CSV table of C-alpha atoms in Angstrom, one decimal:
chain,number,residue,atom,x,y,z
A,44,MET,CA,-5.6,3.9,46.0
A,45,PRO,CA,-5.4,7.0,43.4
A,46,LYS,CA,-6.0,6.1,40.0
A,47,ILE,CA,-2.9,5.6,38.2
A,48,SER,CA,-2.6,6.8,34.7
A,49,LYS,CA,-1.4,4.0,32.1
A,50,LYS,CA,0.9,6.2,29.8
A,51,TYR,CA,3.5,6.7,32.9
A,52,LEU,CA,3.7,3.6,33.7
A,53,GLU,CA,4.3,2.1,30.1
A,54,PHE,CA,6.6,5.6,29.3
A,55,ASN,CA,8.7,4.3,32.9
A,56,GLN,CA,9.1,1.1,31.3
A,57,GLU,CA,10.1,2.8,27.9
A,58,ILE,CA,12.7,5.1,28.9
A,59,GLU,CA,14.5,2.8,31.2
A,60,LYS,CA,14.6,0.2,28.2
A,61,VAL,CA,15.8,2.9,25.8
A,62,ILE,CA,18.5,3.9,28.1
A,63,GLU,CA,19.8,0.5,29.1
A,64,THR,CA,19.8,-0.2,25.2
A,65,ILE,CA,21.8,2.5,24.6
A,66,ASP,CA,24.3,1.8,27.3
A,67,ALA,CA,24.8,-1.7,26.1
A,68,GLU,CA,25.7,-0.4,22.5
A,69,THR,CA,29.7,0.3,22.0
A,70,GLY,CA,29.1,3.9,20.7
A,71,HIS,CA,25.9,4.3,22.2
A,72,PHE,CA,24.3,4.7,19.0
A,73,ASN,CA,26.1,8.2,18.6
A,74,VAL,CA,24.4,9.8,21.2
A,75,SER,CA,26.6,12.3,23.1
A,76,ASP,CA,27.7,11.7,26.6
A,77,ALA,CA,26.2,14.9,27.3
A,78,SER,CA,23.1,13.8,26.1
A,79,LEU,CA,23.3,10.5,27.6
A,80,LYS,CA,23.8,11.9,31.5
A,81,ASN,CA,21.0,14.4,30.6
A,82,ILE,CA,18.3,11.7,29.9
A,83,LYS,CA,19.4,9.6,32.8
A,84,ASP,CA,19.0,12.6,35.2
A,85,MET,CA,15.4,13.6,33.4
A,86,GLN,CA,14.9,9.8,33.8
A,87,ALA,CA,15.9,10.2,37.8
A,88,ASN,CA,13.5,13.2,38.0
A,89,PHE,CA,10.7,11.5,36.7
A,90,ILE,CA,10.8,8.4,38.6
A,91,ALA,CA,10.9,10.8,41.8
A,92,LEU,CA,8.0,12.9,40.8
A,93,PHE,CA,6.2,9.2,39.8
A,94,ASN,CA,6.5,7.9,43.2
A,95,GLU,CA,4.9,11.2,44.4
A,96,TYR,CA,2.1,10.9,42.1
A,97,VAL,CA,1.3,6.9,42.8
A,98,LYS,CA,0.7,7.7,46.8
A,99,PRO,CA,-2.4,7.2,48.2
A,100,ASN,CA,-2.5,10.8,49.8
A,101,ARG,CA,-1.4,12.6,46.5
A,102,GLY,CA,-2.6,16.1,45.7
A,103,SER,CA,-3.3,18.1,42.8
A,104,GLY,CA,0.0,19.5,42.9
A,105,ASP,CA,1.7,16.1,42.6
A,106,VAL,CA,-0.7,15.4,39.7
A,107,LYS,CA,0.2,18.5,37.7
A,108,ASP,CA,4.1,17.9,38.4
A,109,ILE,CA,4.2,14.9,36.6
A,110,GLN,CA,1.8,16.0,33.8
A,111,ASP,CA,4.2,19.1,32.9
A,112,TYR,CA,7.4,17.1,33.5
A,113,TYR,CA,6.1,14.5,31.5
A,114,LYS,CA,6.0,16.5,27.8
A,115,ILE,CA,9.5,17.6,28.8
A,116,ILE,CA,10.9,13.9,29.0
A,117,ARG,CA,8.9,12.8,26.4
A,118,LYS,CA,10.2,15.2,24.1
A,119,ALA,CA,13.9,14.8,25.1
A,120,LEU,CA,13.8,11.1,24.8
A,121,SER,CA,11.8,11.3,21.5
A,122,GLU,CA,14.4,13.6,19.9
A,123,ILE,CA,17.1,10.9,20.9
A,124,GLN,CA,15.1,8.2,19.4
A,125,GLN,CA,14.5,10.0,16.1
A,126,GLY,CA,18.1,11.3,16.2
A,127,ILE,CA,19.1,7.4,16.0
A,128,LYS,CA,16.9,6.5,13.6
A,129,ASN,CA,17.8,9.0,11.2
A,130,ASP,CA,21.6,8.8,11.5
A,131,PRO,CA,22.6,6.9,8.0
A,132,THR,CA,25.8,5.5,9.5
A,133,LEU,CA,23.5,3.5,11.5
A,134,ASN,CA,22.3,0.2,10.3
A,135,LEU,CA,19.7,-0.8,13.4
A,136,THR,CA,18.2,-4.1,13.3
A,137,ASN,CA,14.7,-4.6,13.8
A,138,ALA,CA,15.5,-6.1,17.2
A,139,GLN,CA,17.3,-2.8,18.0
A,140,LYS,CA,14.6,-0.7,16.8
A,141,ILE,CA,11.8,-3.0,19.1
A,142,ASN,CA,14.3,-2.0,22.4
A,143,LEU,CA,14.5,1.7,21.6
A,144,TYR,CA,11.0,2.0,21.0
A,145,ILE,CA,11.8,3.2,17.4
A,146,HIS,CA,8.7,2.4,15.0
A,147,ILE,CA,9.8,-0.2,12.5
A,148,ASP,CA,8.4,1.0,8.9
A,149,ALA,CA,6.0,-1.0,7.0
A,150,LEU,CA,8.2,-2.6,4.1
A,151,ARG,CA,6.7,-1.1,0.5
A,152,ARG,CA,6.1,-2.5,-2.6
A,153,HIS,CA,8.3,-1.0,-5.1
A,154,LYS,CA,6.5,0.3,-8.2
A,155,ILE,CA,5.3,-2.1,-10.6
A,156,ALA,CA,5.8,-1.0,-14.5
A,157,ILE,CA,3.2,-2.2,-16.7
A,158,PRO,CA,4.0,-5.5,-17.8
A,159,ASN,CA,5.2,-5.8,-21.9
A,160,VAL,CA,2.2,-8.1,-22.9
A,161,THR,CA,0.1,-7.7,-25.4
A,162,PRO,CA,-3.7,-8.6,-25.8
A,163,VAL,CA,-5.3,-10.9,-28.3
A,164,ILE,CA,-9.0,-10.1,-29.1
A,165,ASN,CA,-10.6,-13.7,-29.6
A,166,VAL,CA,-14.6,-13.7,-30.4
A,167,LEU,CA,-16.0,-17.3,-29.3
A,168,GLU,CA,-19.5,-16.9,-30.8
A,169,VAL,CA,-21.6,-14.1,-31.9
A,170,LYS,CA,-25.3,-13.8,-32.4
A,171,HIS,CA,-27.4,-11.6,-33.3
A,172,ASP,CA,-27.9,-9.8,-30.3
A,173,PHE,CA,-24.5,-10.3,-28.6
A,174,ALA,CA,-20.9,-11.5,-28.8
A,175,ILE,CA,-18.6,-13.5,-26.6
A,176,ILE,CA,-15.4,-12.2,-26.2
A,177,GLU,CA,-11.8,-13.6,-25.0
A,178,ILE,CA,-8.7,-11.5,-24.5
A,179,SER,CA,-5.4,-13.9,-24.4
A,180,VAL,CA,-2.1,-12.7,-24.3
A,181,ALA,CA,0.0,-12.9,-27.7
A,182,GLY,CA,2.3,-15.5,-27.9
A,183,VAL,CA,1.1,-17.7,-25.0
A,184,GLY,CA,-0.9,-20.8,-26.1
A,185,SER,CA,-3.0,-23.5,-24.1
A,186,ASN,CA,0.2,-25.8,-24.0
A,187,THR,CA,2.1,-23.0,-21.9
A,188,GLU,CA,3.0,-24.5,-18.4
A,189,GLY,CA,0.8,-22.9,-16.2
A,190,PHE,CA,-1.4,-20.7,-18.7
A,191,ASP,CA,-5.0,-20.2,-17.4
A,192,ARG,CA,-7.0,-18.5,-20.0
A,193,LEU,CA,-9.5,-17.0,-18.1
A,194,LYS,CA,-7.0,-15.4,-15.7
A,195,MET,CA,-5.4,-12.1,-15.7
A,196,PRO,CA,-1.6,-11.9,-16.4
A,197,LYS,CA,0.3,-11.0,-13.7
A,198,ASP,CA,-0.2,-7.1,-12.5
A,199,ILE,CA,-2.6,-6.8,-15.3
A,200,HIS,CA,-5.6,-5.4,-13.4
A,201,GLY,CA,-8.2,-4.8,-16.4
A,202,ILE,CA,-9.0,-4.7,-19.8
A,203,SER,CA,-10.0,-1.6,-22.0
A,204,PHE,CA,-12.3,-2.9,-24.6
A,205,ASP,CA,-13.2,0.0,-27.3
A,206,TYR,CA,-15.1,-1.1,-30.5
A,207,GLU,CA,-17.0,0.7,-33.2
A,208,ILE,CA,-20.1,-0.5,-34.8
A,209,VAL,CA,-20.2,0.4,-38.7
A,210,ASN,CA,-21.9,-0.3,-41.9
A,211,GLN,CA,-20.6,-3.2,-44.4
A,212,GLU,CA,-18.1,-1.8,-47.1
A,213,SER,CA,-17.6,1.4,-44.9
A,214,PRO,CA,-14.0,2.4,-44.0
A,215,ALA,CA,-12.2,1.0,-40.9
A,216,PRO,CA,-12.8,3.7,-37.8
A,217,THR,CA,-10.1,5.5,-36.7
A,218,GLU,CA,-11.8,6.3,-33.3
A,219,PHE,CA,-14.0,4.1,-30.8
A,220,SER,CA,-17.4,5.3,-29.5
A,221,ASN,CA,-17.8,2.5,-27.2
A,222,HIS,CA,-15.7,1.6,-24.2
A,223,LEU,CA,-15.8,-1.1,-21.9
A,224,TYR,CA,-13.4,-1.6,-18.7
A,225,LYS,CA,-13.2,-5.4,-18.0
A,226,THR,CA,-11.6,-7.2,-15.0
A,227,ARG,CA,-12.1,-10.5,-16.6
A,228,THR,CA,-10.6,-12.0,-19.5
A,229,ARG,CA,-14.3,-13.3,-21.0
A,230,PHE,CA,-17.3,-11.4,-21.4
A,231,ASN,CA,-20.2,-10.5,-23.8
A,232,ILE,CA,-20.9,-7.2,-25.8
A,233,HIS,CA,-24.4,-6.8,-26.7
A,234,PHE,CA,-26.1,-5.6,-30.1
A,235,GLU,CA,-29.2,-4.0,-31.0
A,236,ASP,CA,-31.7,-5.1,-33.5
A,237,LYS,CA,-30.4,-2.5,-36.1
A,238,ASP,CA,-26.6,-4.3,-35.9
A,239,ALA,CA,-27.6,-7.3,-37.9
A,240,GLY,CA,-25.1,-7.7,-40.7
A,241,LYS,CA,-22.6,-4.6,-39.5
A,242,ASP,CA,-19.4,-4.8,-38.8
A,243,VAL,CA,-17.7,-4.3,-35.6
A,244,TYR,CA,-14.3,-3.3,-35.6
A,245,ALA,CA,-12.8,-3.6,-32.1
A,246,LYS,CA,-9.3,-3.1,-30.1
A,247,ALA,CA,-8.1,-4.0,-26.2
A,248,THR,CA,-6.0,-2.4,-24.1
A,249,TYR,CA,-4.1,-3.7,-20.9
A,250,TYR,CA,-4.3,-1.8,-18.1
A,251,GLY,CA,-2.0,-2.7,-14.7
A,252,GLY,CA,1.0,-1.7,-13.1
A,253,SER,CA,1.2,0.6,-10.4
A,254,GLY,CA,-1.2,3.7,-10.8
A,255,ASN,CA,-3.4,1.1,-13.0
A,256,LYS,CA,-1.8,2.5,-16.6
A,257,PRO,CA,-2.5,1.8,-20.1
A,258,GLY,CA,-0.2,-0.7,-21.8
A,259,GLU,CA,0.3,-2.9,-24.6
A,260,SER,CA,-2.7,-2.6,-27.4
A,261,SER,CA,-4.0,-5.1,-29.9
A,262,ASP,CA,-4.6,-5.3,-33.0
A,263,VAL,CA,-7.8,-4.3,-34.3
A,264,PHE,CA,-10.0,-7.0,-35.1
A,265,LYS,CA,-12.8,-7.4,-37.2
A,266,PHE,CA,-16.1,-9.1,-37.2
A,267,THR,CA,-19.5,-9.2,-38.2
A,268,VAL,CA,-23.2,-9.3,-36.5
A,269,ILE,CA,-25.5,-12.1,-37.6
């Protein structure tokens, strides 16, 4: 028994189902009578070539004939399928797409805007070498239903925490040289011995939505290193 290509077996099933589905539909999915007759004639030719191809005593010519004709009929059937898929007057069901061997596009999530929520900086503890920072949502308290202070708000992916350490009595900085990006709402920042007694000015910004873009920022928060 000669080796039979799975590709031709599967194409036989495909073209038979596609033609059957078009025939059964009123209006034939806007495929013209001439195009439908042509693909049916081509199917008959392909079946004749396939029958020669599967014979035990087939020759190399039989193999080449079906190889060459498969390229032609595959292109013709694909043009019909693409025409049906792209026809704006048709509203195909998934079942029809399956029977027509038309790819079902995966559902795409719409672009998500950065949520309109504002972060608030909370300093839970300050030592000489570190501080524990927690970021919460403005206007949301611990008594809010479903509130979890350690969980990021929906569609928020991270927090940019920017801070500057300055000597006491120095004016508040307008820029921040220390930058952290955190994916948790609670985290530590660390200090050196020389920072003892200095003031820390900090600002937090939520990042999220499609493309992880910056959103609302907190008010500048000030605390002192012990």
